[in-house]
Amino acid sequence: MPYDQHETPYLDAVLRYRATGYTPFHTPGHKLGKGAPAGLRELLGDACLQVDVAMAGGVEDTRESTHLIRLAEDYAAEAWGSDRCWFLVNGSTSGIHALVLTLCGPGDEVIIPRNAHKSMLAGLIFSGAMPVYLEPEVDPLWGIPLTVSTEAAHLALADHPAAKAIFVTSPTYNGLGSDLAAVAAAAHAAGVPFVIDQAWGPHLRFCPELPVDAMTAGADAAVVSTHKLISGITQTSVLMARGERINLARLDSMVAMTQSTSPQVLMYASIDAARRQMATRGAELWRGALEQAAWARDELNKLPGVRCLGEEDLSRHGVASFDPTRLTISSFDLGHSGYELETVLRDDYHIAVEAADPLNVVLNVTYGDAHADIEQLVAAFRDYADRCAGQAGGGSAVCPGLLAHSPAFTRQVLSPREAFFAPSMSLPLAECAARVSAEMVTPYPPGIPVLGPGEAISDEIIAYLQEGAKAGLKVHGPEDRTLRSLRVVA
Ligand SMILES: Cc1ncc(COP(=O)(O)O)c(C=O)c1O
């Protein structure tokens, strides 16, 4: 049943609700703004407060009804090319939790990228599944993880025939993509469901000049963060799945388990509106963004000491596609870390970036950027490069040498869940050899864990962390970020 993608059933219902002026004897306590504190009213305005209701609350025809949300999800399923869609109000994070809980239980193997988003680890802790890692290479120049290669996926599927699913993150944070169709074919030949964490690809399906999207490539399920690169408001995402290899009824229950029972109607309405915008105008809007990003990349690459990650990185092993609207920019050659660059851009040029790491800053270009915004960005870098001219090269806060010998994965002794719930203790790093880690340790760069809960700690890992601590490597995950100690299973 083809839907008219110009329609927005949920958004319209929310607008209608505001016009009806029901007297609310339901949540929230501010009663459509009438009792709202002044500061909140100033922040949100009456227009927002008057539709600040939890899901049904009068938007559906009764408190128990959900047919409107299901209808809006069906429009989205058609737009993204899946059998079923769910609107999520706790981000792709909750979609990943629901998928892991649907696909694997205690002791089951699941193939995942080593640098999977941390929601994946939480999913493993919830479910009790055992990870089998796909290890992406690291680009030593940029300090970023590359993508999972098809060969690695083939090997993991062959070595772990009982695996319940294979997950791949694509595009990565920096916009790099795996050969999704090839991984889908390998997974399906092995009878294993293929899931794509496409949090950074809600737009891909709607513009042919962008890399291929999950459902076109043959994925059985995917999550996309509608709040990241398209117009869903913050925290909104969409989970999509096909029924051939995934039990949609079970997934439906898991989605219910991982969402709030009081979802915000504004969130749903914004997904509905974002879907219409993409389905009806996505190609044209993203072509504009691609032009802007191409212009910015060219201009930035002309500046001495400034580099912007580009198509040439496609040639690196395992990288099959690239989303050029993600700008990864390094001024390492001018002597600044990504963190310093972020501060300079914010304080001196009024520019806020998406993220910074020790080597780079990452910026998103979308259809929301006017050309003047892109010109402001380029002008800022031009000025900054002039100011830095003559300074010695070699960034101040990084140790690219460390990236070249990242320690090998050792052994998963306990499942992440077993390690998480096991009695644990903190030990000096030097005394941790042959112990089992109770925590995750992820150095930045490159954002790939060297230890996860349940993994054996090797001498090599200890030496790497000791060297990293001396070199000022930033680590996420451990209780003691100075790395003088680690939490191990007692
Ligand atoms: C690759 C990836 N997956 C999942 C997520 C979680 O997405 P959300 O913030 O929508 O929960 C993120 C968040 O940054 C991410 O980068």
Short mmCIF file of C-alpha atoms and ligand atoms in Angstrom, two decimals:
data_model
loop_
_atom_site.label_atom_id
_atom_site.label_comp_id
_atom_site.label_asym_id
_atom_site.label_seq_id
_atom_site.Cartn_x
_atom_site.Cartn_y
_atom_site.Cartn_z
CA MET A 1 0.00 0.00 0.00
CA PRO A 2 1.91 3.02 -1.20
CA TYR A 3 1.62 5.99 1.11
CA ASP A 4 1.62 9.58 -0.03
CA GLN A 5 4.92 10.64 1.51
CA HIS A 6 3.78 14.27 1.47
CA GLU A 7 1.42 13.38 4.34
CA THR A 8 2.38 13.56 8.03
CA PRO A 9 -0.33 11.79 10.03
CA TYR A 10 1.30 12.22 13.41
CA LEU A 11 2.47 15.80 12.98
CA ASP A 12 -1.04 16.75 11.81
CA ALA A 13 -2.60 15.08 14.84
CA VAL A 14 -0.37 17.05 17.19
CA LEU A 15 -1.26 20.30 15.43
CA ARG A 16 -4.96 19.38 15.62
CA TYR A 17 -4.60 18.58 19.30
CA ARG A 18 -3.23 22.04 20.00
CA ALA A 19 -6.21 23.58 18.20
CA THR A 20 -8.81 21.55 20.15
CA GLY A 21 -8.09 23.13 23.54
CA TYR A 22 -9.01 20.07 25.65
CA THR A 23 -9.01 20.64 29.38
CA PRO A 24 -6.16 18.36 30.48
CA PHE A 25 -6.52 16.09 33.50
CA HIS A 26 -3.41 14.18 32.50
CA THR A 27 0.38 14.54 32.62
CA PRO A 28 2.49 16.65 32.75
CA GLY A 29 1.70 18.72 35.82
CA HIS A 30 2.17 22.09 34.12
CA LYS A 31 -1.11 21.35 32.25
CA LEU A 32 -0.24 22.53 28.76
CA GLY A 33 1.79 25.40 30.11
CA LYS A 34 -0.85 26.98 32.36
CA GLY A 35 1.15 26.13 35.48
CA ALA A 36 4.61 26.33 33.91
CA PRO A 37 7.34 28.28 35.72
CA ALA A 38 8.26 31.55 33.99
CA GLY A 39 11.75 30.45 32.92
CA LEU A 40 10.41 27.33 31.26
CA ARG A 41 7.73 29.34 29.48
CA GLU A 42 10.39 31.77 28.26
CA LEU A 43 12.49 28.87 27.01
CA LEU A 44 9.84 26.79 25.30
CA GLY A 45 7.06 29.25 24.57
CA ASP A 46 3.35 28.45 24.69
CA ALA A 47 3.44 26.77 21.28
CA CYS A 48 5.67 24.02 22.67
CA LEU A 49 4.11 23.75 26.11
CA GLN A 50 0.64 23.34 24.65
CA VAL A 51 1.68 20.10 23.00
CA ASP A 52 3.95 18.87 25.76
CA VAL A 53 1.98 15.71 26.35
CA ALA A 54 2.95 12.07 26.54
CA MET A 55 2.08 9.90 23.59
CA ALA A 56 -1.72 9.47 23.66
CA GLY A 57 -2.80 12.30 25.93
CA GLY A 58 -5.51 13.36 23.50
CA VAL A 59 -3.39 13.23 20.34
CA GLU A 60 -4.60 9.70 19.66
CA ASP A 61 -8.35 9.22 19.97
CA THR A 62 -8.11 7.61 23.41
CA ARG A 63 -5.30 7.18 25.99
CA GLU A 64 -4.90 3.53 25.02
CA SER A 65 -4.92 3.97 21.27
CA THR A 66 -1.69 3.72 19.28
CA HIS A 67 -2.97 3.49 15.75
CA LEU A 68 -1.69 6.93 14.73
CA ILE A 69 1.84 6.24 15.79
CA ARG A 70 1.73 2.90 13.98
CA LEU A 71 0.46 4.66 10.87
CA ALA A 72 3.31 7.20 11.02
CA GLU A 73 5.77 4.32 11.52
CA ASP A 74 4.35 2.59 8.44
CA TYR A 75 4.96 5.71 6.35
CA ALA A 76 8.53 5.64 7.65
CA ALA A 77 8.90 1.91 6.91
CA GLU A 78 7.96 2.60 3.32
CA ALA A 79 10.31 5.59 3.09
CA TRP A 80 13.31 3.71 4.51
CA GLY A 81 12.47 0.49 2.66
CA SER A 82 11.82 -1.86 5.58
CA ASP A 83 8.93 -4.13 6.57
CA ARG A 84 8.50 -2.43 9.94
CA CYS A 85 9.74 0.75 11.63
CA TRP A 86 9.65 1.92 15.22
CA PHE A 87 10.03 5.53 16.32
CA LEU A 88 12.50 5.69 19.21
CA VAL A 89 12.64 8.38 21.86
CA ASN A 90 15.88 7.27 23.50
CA GLY A 91 18.06 7.45 20.44
CA SER A 92 19.67 4.70 18.41
CA THR A 93 21.06 3.60 21.76
CA SER A 94 17.71 2.06 22.65
CA GLY A 95 17.31 0.54 19.17
CA ILE A 96 20.63 -1.26 19.58
CA HIS A 97 19.56 -2.52 23.02
CA ALA A 98 16.29 -3.83 21.56
CA LEU A 99 18.07 -5.55 18.66
CA VAL A 100 20.67 -7.25 20.84
CA LEU A 101 17.97 -8.45 23.24
CA THR A 102 15.93 -9.79 20.31
CA LEU A 103 18.77 -11.58 18.58
CA CYS A 104 20.91 -13.04 21.34
CA GLY A 105 20.54 -14.43 24.83
CA PRO A 106 22.97 -15.54 27.54
CA GLY A 107 26.07 -17.24 26.12
CA ASP A 108 25.14 -16.67 22.46
CA GLU A 109 27.88 -15.41 20.18
CA VAL A 110 27.33 -12.17 18.30
CA ILE A 111 29.80 -10.68 15.80
CA ILE A 112 30.37 -6.96 16.34
CA PRO A 113 32.95 -4.32 15.42
CA ARG A 114 35.57 -3.76 18.09
CA ASN A 115 34.78 -0.04 18.01
CA ALA A 116 31.00 -0.48 18.24
CA HIS A 117 29.15 2.33 20.02
CA LYS A 118 28.95 1.84 23.79
CA SER A 119 25.23 1.05 23.57
CA MET A 120 26.32 -2.26 22.06
CA LEU A 121 28.32 -3.14 25.18
CA ALA A 122 25.30 -2.26 27.34
CA GLY A 123 23.20 -4.51 25.07
CA LEU A 124 25.67 -7.36 25.71
CA ILE A 125 25.51 -6.75 29.45
CA PHE A 126 21.69 -6.79 29.34
CA SER A 127 21.51 -9.94 27.23
CA GLY A 128 24.51 -11.95 28.46
CA ALA A 129 25.77 -12.56 24.90
CA MET A 130 29.45 -13.15 24.05
CA PRO A 131 31.07 -10.75 21.58
CA VAL A 132 33.19 -11.93 18.66
CA TYR A 133 35.11 -8.90 17.48
CA LEU A 134 35.75 -7.58 13.99
CA GLU A 135 38.80 -5.38 14.28
CA PRO A 136 38.93 -2.38 11.97
CA GLU A 137 42.31 -1.04 10.96
CA VAL A 138 43.37 2.38 12.15
CA ASP A 139 44.50 5.16 9.85
CA PRO A 140 47.74 6.33 11.44
CA LEU A 141 47.63 9.76 9.77
CA TRP A 142 44.17 10.65 11.03
CA GLY A 143 44.06 8.39 14.09
CA ILE A 144 40.58 7.16 13.17
CA PRO A 145 39.24 3.63 12.88
CA LEU A 146 38.62 2.53 9.31
CA THR A 147 35.77 0.20 8.47
CA VAL A 148 35.14 -3.47 8.98
CA SER A 149 36.40 -5.28 5.88
CA THR A 150 34.42 -7.91 4.01
CA GLU A 151 37.28 -10.40 4.54
CA ALA A 152 37.08 -9.93 8.31
CA ALA A 153 33.32 -10.50 8.21
CA HIS A 154 33.77 -13.68 6.12
CA LEU A 155 36.38 -15.02 8.51
CA ALA A 156 34.30 -14.32 11.61
CA LEU A 157 31.23 -15.95 10.07
CA ALA A 158 33.25 -19.02 9.07
CA ASP A 159 34.93 -19.30 12.48
CA HIS A 160 31.71 -18.76 14.44
CA PRO A 161 28.95 -20.66 12.65
CA ALA A 162 26.73 -20.47 15.73
CA ALA A 163 26.79 -16.65 15.83
CA LYS A 164 23.28 -15.26 16.18
CA ALA A 165 23.92 -12.02 14.29
CA ILE A 166 26.56 -9.83 12.73
CA PHE A 167 26.54 -6.08 13.45
CA VAL A 168 28.48 -3.49 11.47
CA THR A 169 28.77 0.26 12.10
CA SER A 170 28.48 2.09 8.80
CA PRO A 171 29.02 4.93 8.17
CA THR A 172 31.50 5.45 10.95
CA TYR A 173 31.68 8.64 12.93
CA ASN A 174 33.95 10.04 10.24
CA GLY A 175 31.65 8.98 7.38
CA LEU A 176 33.48 5.86 6.19
CA GLY A 177 31.45 2.88 5.01
CA SER A 178 31.94 -0.90 4.70
CA ASP A 179 30.97 -2.85 1.61
CA LEU A 180 27.50 -3.47 3.04
CA ALA A 181 26.11 -5.53 0.14
CA ALA A 182 29.09 -7.90 0.34
CA VAL A 183 28.76 -8.31 4.11
CA ALA A 184 25.00 -8.86 3.72
CA ALA A 185 25.64 -11.58 1.13
CA ALA A 186 28.21 -13.27 3.41
CA ALA A 187 25.89 -13.11 6.42
CA HIS A 188 22.92 -14.46 4.51
CA ALA A 189 24.96 -17.26 2.97
CA ALA A 190 25.77 -18.25 6.56
CA GLY A 191 22.12 -17.89 7.60
CA VAL A 192 22.91 -15.06 10.01
CA PRO A 193 20.92 -11.80 10.34
CA PHE A 194 22.87 -8.70 9.35
CA VAL A 195 22.32 -5.52 11.37
CA ILE A 196 23.73 -2.12 10.55
CA ASP A 197 24.31 0.61 13.09
CA GLN A 198 23.58 3.43 10.67
CA ALA A 199 23.16 6.06 13.36
CA TRP A 200 25.15 8.41 11.11
CA GLY A 201 23.20 7.57 7.98
CA PRO A 202 19.54 8.61 8.34
CA HIS A 203 19.89 10.56 5.08
CA LEU A 204 21.60 7.97 2.89
CA ARG A 205 18.47 6.40 1.45
CA PHE A 206 17.19 9.69 0.09
CA CYS A 207 20.00 10.88 -2.18
CA PRO A 208 21.60 8.63 -4.81
CA GLU A 209 24.88 10.56 -4.63
CA LEU A 210 25.33 9.46 -0.99
CA PRO A 211 26.63 5.99 -0.03
CA VAL A 212 24.20 3.08 -0.18
CA ASP A 213 21.79 2.77 2.77
CA ALA A 214 21.27 -0.25 5.00
CA MET A 215 18.02 -1.55 3.57
CA THR A 216 19.11 -1.20 -0.08
CA ALA A 217 22.31 -3.08 0.78
CA GLY A 218 20.28 -6.00 2.17
CA ALA A 219 20.41 -5.48 5.94
CA ASP A 220 17.87 -7.30 8.09
CA ALA A 221 17.71 -4.41 10.53
CA ALA A 222 19.21 -0.98 11.09
CA VAL A 223 19.01 1.99 13.38
CA VAL A 224 19.28 5.56 12.12
CA SER A 225 19.53 8.59 14.36
CA THR A 226 17.01 11.02 12.91
CA HIS A 227 18.36 13.61 15.34
CA LYS A 228 21.93 13.41 14.10
CA LEU A 229 21.87 14.49 10.47
CA ILE A 230 18.21 15.07 9.60
CA SER A 231 15.44 17.04 11.29
CA GLY A 232 14.22 14.82 14.12
CA ILE A 233 14.64 16.62 17.44
CA THR A 234 17.35 15.47 19.81
CA GLN A 235 17.01 11.86 21.06
CA THR A 236 14.81 10.71 18.16
CA SER A 237 15.80 7.71 16.06
CA VAL A 238 14.20 5.09 13.88
CA LEU A 239 14.65 1.35 14.11
CA MET A 240 13.82 -0.62 10.99
CA ALA A 241 13.68 -4.34 10.28
CA ARG A 242 12.69 -6.98 7.78
CA GLY A 243 10.83 -10.08 8.90
CA GLU A 244 12.68 -12.77 6.97
CA ARG A 245 15.43 -13.42 9.53
CA ILE A 246 14.20 -11.36 12.46
CA ASN A 247 11.20 -12.10 14.64
CA LEU A 248 9.37 -8.79 14.36
CA ALA A 249 6.91 -9.61 17.15
CA ARG A 250 9.80 -10.21 19.56
CA LEU A 251 11.54 -7.07 18.40
CA ASP A 252 8.31 -5.17 18.99
CA SER A 253 8.27 -6.36 22.63
CA MET A 254 11.93 -5.44 23.07
CA VAL A 255 11.31 -1.96 21.71
CA ALA A 256 8.50 -1.57 24.23
CA MET A 257 10.88 -2.73 27.00
CA THR A 258 13.61 -0.27 26.08
CA GLN A 259 11.47 2.87 25.57
CA SER A 260 9.84 5.18 28.03
CA THR A 261 6.16 4.49 28.58
CA SER A 262 5.64 8.25 28.25
CA PRO A 263 7.14 9.21 24.90
CA GLN A 264 7.01 12.89 24.01
CA VAL A 265 4.63 13.65 21.14
CA LEU A 266 6.94 16.39 19.87
CA MET A 267 9.59 13.75 19.31
CA TYR A 268 7.25 11.57 17.30
CA ALA A 269 5.93 14.55 15.34
CA SER A 270 9.47 15.60 14.49
CA ILE A 271 10.33 12.14 13.13
CA ASP A 272 7.17 12.25 11.03
CA ALA A 273 8.11 15.69 9.68
CA ALA A 274 11.73 14.67 9.07
CA ARG A 275 10.58 11.58 7.17
CA ARG A 276 8.34 13.69 4.93
CA GLN A 277 11.14 16.17 4.30
CA MET A 278 13.53 13.40 3.32
CA ALA A 279 11.09 11.31 1.30
CA THR A 280 9.85 14.25 -0.73
CA ARG A 281 12.88 16.55 -0.95
CA GLY A 282 15.84 14.55 0.35
CA ALA A 283 17.70 14.22 -2.94
CA GLU A 284 17.55 17.92 -3.73
CA LEU A 285 18.42 18.97 -0.17
CA TRP A 286 21.39 16.64 0.15
CA ARG A 287 22.73 17.52 -3.29
CA GLY A 288 22.94 21.08 -2.01
CA ALA A 289 24.75 19.91 1.14
CA LEU A 290 27.16 17.83 -0.94
CA GLU A 291 28.05 20.89 -3.01
CA GLN A 292 28.64 22.97 0.09
CA ALA A 293 30.79 20.28 1.67
CA ALA A 294 32.83 19.82 -1.52
CA TRP A 295 33.49 23.54 -1.68
CA ALA A 296 34.52 23.66 1.98
CA ARG A 297 36.81 20.64 1.62
CA ASP A 298 38.55 22.13 -1.43
CA GLU A 299 39.05 25.49 0.22
CA LEU A 300 40.28 23.98 3.49
CA ASN A 301 42.74 21.73 1.72
CA LYS A 302 44.30 24.78 0.04
CA LEU A 303 45.30 26.21 3.42
CA PRO A 304 48.82 25.47 4.64
CA GLY A 305 48.81 23.05 7.57
CA VAL A 306 45.07 22.30 7.35
CA ARG A 307 43.83 18.92 6.11
CA CYS A 308 40.26 17.73 5.51
CA LEU A 309 39.64 13.98 5.19
CA GLY A 310 38.41 13.14 1.67
CA GLU A 311 37.80 10.63 -1.07
CA GLU A 312 41.47 9.65 -1.23
CA ASP A 313 40.89 7.75 2.01
CA LEU A 314 38.62 5.38 0.11
CA SER A 315 41.64 3.60 -1.18
CA ARG A 316 42.53 2.43 2.31
CA HIS A 317 41.82 -1.17 3.15
CA GLY A 318 38.19 -2.04 3.77
CA VAL A 319 36.76 1.42 3.13
CA ALA A 320 34.08 1.03 0.48
CA SER A 321 32.30 4.36 0.66
CA PHE A 322 32.54 7.84 2.10
CA ASP A 323 29.94 10.42 3.10
CA PRO A 324 31.60 13.70 2.10
CA THR A 325 29.21 15.78 4.19
CA ARG A 326 31.19 14.78 7.29
CA LEU A 327 34.21 17.05 7.58
CA THR A 328 37.09 15.62 9.60
CA ILE A 329 39.61 18.42 9.82
CA SER A 330 43.12 18.29 11.25
CA SER A 331 45.43 21.13 12.11
CA PHE A 332 47.95 18.77 13.65
CA ASP A 333 50.55 20.05 11.18
CA LEU A 334 50.07 23.55 12.63
CA GLY A 335 50.82 22.29 16.12
CA HIS A 336 47.29 22.06 17.49
CA SER A 337 45.34 19.12 18.78
CA GLY A 338 41.69 18.70 17.83
CA TYR A 339 40.72 19.86 21.34
CA GLU A 340 42.73 23.06 20.94
CA LEU A 341 41.23 23.61 17.51
CA GLU A 342 37.73 23.18 18.91
CA THR A 343 38.43 25.86 21.51
CA VAL A 344 39.94 28.26 18.97
CA LEU A 345 36.94 27.83 16.65
CA ARG A 346 34.49 28.43 19.47
CA ASP A 347 36.22 31.27 21.27
CA ASP A 348 37.75 33.18 18.37
CA TYR A 349 35.35 32.46 15.52
CA HIS A 350 32.01 31.61 17.13
CA ILE A 351 31.90 28.21 15.49
CA ALA A 352 30.69 25.11 17.36
CA VAL A 353 31.90 21.72 16.10
CA GLU A 354 30.28 18.29 16.36
CA ALA A 355 33.23 16.68 18.12
CA ALA A 356 36.92 16.95 18.80
CA ASP A 357 39.53 14.26 19.39
CA PRO A 358 43.25 14.57 20.04
CA LEU A 359 43.98 14.89 16.32
CA ASN A 360 40.89 16.29 14.60
CA VAL A 361 37.63 18.15 14.78
CA VAL A 362 34.54 16.70 13.11
CA LEU A 363 31.82 18.91 11.61
CA ASN A 364 28.51 18.03 10.00
CA VAL A 365 27.34 19.79 6.85
CA THR A 366 23.64 19.42 6.10
CA TYR A 367 20.84 21.07 4.12
CA GLY A 368 20.46 23.33 7.16
CA ASP A 369 23.67 25.22 6.40
CA ALA A 370 23.48 28.42 4.39
CA HIS A 371 26.41 29.15 2.08
CA ALA A 372 27.27 32.04 4.39
CA ASP A 373 27.81 29.52 7.22
CA ILE A 374 30.25 27.53 5.10
CA GLU A 375 32.02 30.74 4.08
CA GLN A 376 32.30 31.68 7.75
CA LEU A 377 33.93 28.31 8.44
CA VAL A 378 36.42 28.62 5.60
CA ALA A 379 37.22 32.24 6.50
CA ALA A 380 37.85 31.18 10.10
CA PHE A 381 40.33 28.52 9.01
CA ARG A 382 41.98 30.95 6.58
CA ASP A 383 42.54 33.43 9.39
CA TYR A 384 43.66 30.74 11.79
CA ALA A 385 46.14 29.29 9.25
CA ASP A 386 47.55 32.80 8.74
CA ARG A 387 47.93 33.28 12.48
CA CYS A 388 49.75 29.96 12.79
CA ALA A 389 52.02 30.52 9.76
CA GLY A 390 55.61 29.95 10.65
CA GLN A 391 54.83 27.87 13.73
CA ALA A 392 56.61 24.55 14.04
CA GLY A 393 54.61 21.54 12.86
CA GLY A 394 53.72 18.50 14.95
CA GLY A 395 50.69 18.70 17.22
CA SER A 396 51.19 19.13 20.91
CA ALA A 397 48.94 16.54 22.43
CA VAL A 398 49.21 13.43 20.36
CA CYS A 399 51.26 10.35 19.98
CA PRO A 400 50.56 8.88 16.53
CA GLY A 401 53.38 6.41 17.13
CA LEU A 402 51.19 4.67 19.69
CA LEU A 403 48.57 4.04 17.04
CA ALA A 404 50.97 1.96 15.01
CA HIS A 405 51.24 -0.76 17.64
CA SER A 406 47.82 -0.96 19.27
CA PRO A 407 47.77 -4.19 21.31
CA ALA A 408 46.05 -7.30 19.97
CA PHE A 409 42.74 -8.56 21.37
CA THR A 410 43.49 -11.29 23.89
CA ARG A 411 40.64 -13.57 24.94
CA GLN A 412 37.07 -13.21 26.17
CA VAL A 413 37.24 -15.16 29.43
CA LEU A 414 33.84 -14.13 30.81
CA SER A 415 30.90 -12.59 29.03
CA PRO A 416 30.62 -8.82 29.53
CA ARG A 417 27.59 -9.52 31.70
CA GLU A 418 29.42 -12.03 33.92
CA ALA A 419 32.35 -9.63 34.31
CA PHE A 420 30.03 -6.71 35.01
CA PHE A 421 28.25 -8.51 37.84
CA ALA A 422 31.29 -10.37 39.23
CA PRO A 423 32.96 -9.15 42.44
CA SER A 424 35.80 -6.86 41.37
CA MET A 425 38.70 -4.89 42.80
CA SER A 426 41.05 -2.13 41.78
CA LEU A 427 44.69 -3.18 41.21
CA PRO A 428 47.79 -1.16 40.25
CA LEU A 429 48.15 -1.40 36.46
CA ALA A 430 51.52 -3.14 36.70
CA GLU A 431 49.93 -5.99 38.71
CA CYS A 432 47.08 -6.68 36.30
CA ALA A 433 48.76 -9.21 33.98
CA ALA A 434 46.70 -12.41 33.49
CA ARG A 435 43.76 -10.85 35.34
CA VAL A 436 40.32 -10.41 33.78
CA SER A 437 39.21 -6.84 33.19
CA ALA A 438 35.98 -5.72 34.81
CA GLU A 439 35.82 -2.51 32.78
CA MET A 440 36.16 -1.05 29.33
CA VAL A 441 39.30 0.91 28.42
CA THR A 442 39.13 2.91 25.20
CA PRO A 443 42.00 5.20 24.25
CA TYR A 444 41.33 8.24 22.01
CA PRO A 445 42.62 8.14 19.37
CA PRO A 446 41.56 5.89 17.83
CA GLY A 447 38.46 5.13 19.93
CA ILE A 448 38.92 1.38 19.76
CA PRO A 449 38.81 -0.39 23.14
CA VAL A 450 41.99 -2.14 24.21
CA LEU A 451 40.03 -3.92 26.93
CA GLY A 452 36.41 -4.77 27.51
CA PRO A 453 34.72 -6.35 30.53
CA GLY A 454 35.55 -10.06 30.67
CA GLU A 455 38.79 -9.86 28.66
CA ALA A 456 42.17 -11.22 29.70
CA ILE A 457 44.79 -8.54 30.36
CA SER A 458 48.11 -9.19 28.61
CA ASP A 459 51.61 -7.80 29.29
CA GLU A 460 51.35 -6.10 25.92
CA ILE A 461 48.18 -4.26 26.98
CA ILE A 462 49.77 -3.15 30.25
CA ALA A 463 52.87 -1.85 28.45
CA TYR A 464 50.69 0.00 25.92
CA LEU A 465 48.58 1.64 28.61
CA GLN A 466 51.67 2.60 30.61
CA GLU A 467 53.20 4.20 27.53
CA GLY A 468 49.88 5.84 26.65
CA ALA A 469 49.48 7.28 30.16
CA LYS A 470 52.96 8.84 29.92
CA ALA A 471 52.15 10.27 26.48
CA GLY A 472 48.90 11.83 27.73
CA LEU A 473 46.58 9.51 25.80
CA LYS A 474 42.96 10.20 26.75
CA VAL A 475 41.01 7.12 27.82
CA HIS A 476 37.30 6.60 28.18
CA GLY A 477 35.74 3.92 30.32
CA PRO A 478 37.96 3.08 33.28
CA GLU A 479 37.18 4.24 36.77
CA ASP A 480 40.76 5.55 37.11
CA ARG A 481 41.37 7.65 34.01
CA THR A 482 44.99 8.23 34.99
CA LEU A 483 45.49 4.52 34.31
CA ARG A 484 47.49 4.02 37.49
CA SER A 485 45.03 1.23 38.33
CA LEU A 486 42.46 -0.99 36.63
CA ARG A 487 39.33 -2.65 37.94
CA VAL A 488 39.66 -6.42 37.56
CA VAL A 489 37.46 -9.39 38.38
CA ALA A 490 38.35 -10.48 41.93
C1 LIG B 1 27.85 4.77 15.71
C2 LIG B 1 26.83 5.18 16.73
N1 LIG B 1 25.86 4.32 17.06
C3 LIG B 1 24.91 4.63 17.97
C4 LIG B 1 24.92 5.86 18.59
C5 LIG B 1 23.86 6.18 19.59
O1 LIG B 1 22.97 7.05 19.00
P1 LIG B 1 21.96 7.96 19.84
O2 LIG B 1 22.75 9.15 20.29
O3 LIG B 1 20.91 8.31 18.82
O4 LIG B 1 21.43 7.16 20.95
C6 LIG B 1 25.93 6.78 18.29
C7 LIG B 1 25.98 8.09 18.96
O5 LIG B 1 26.81 8.91 18.75
C8 LIG B 1 26.92 6.44 17.34
O6 LIG B 1 27.91 7.29 17.02
#
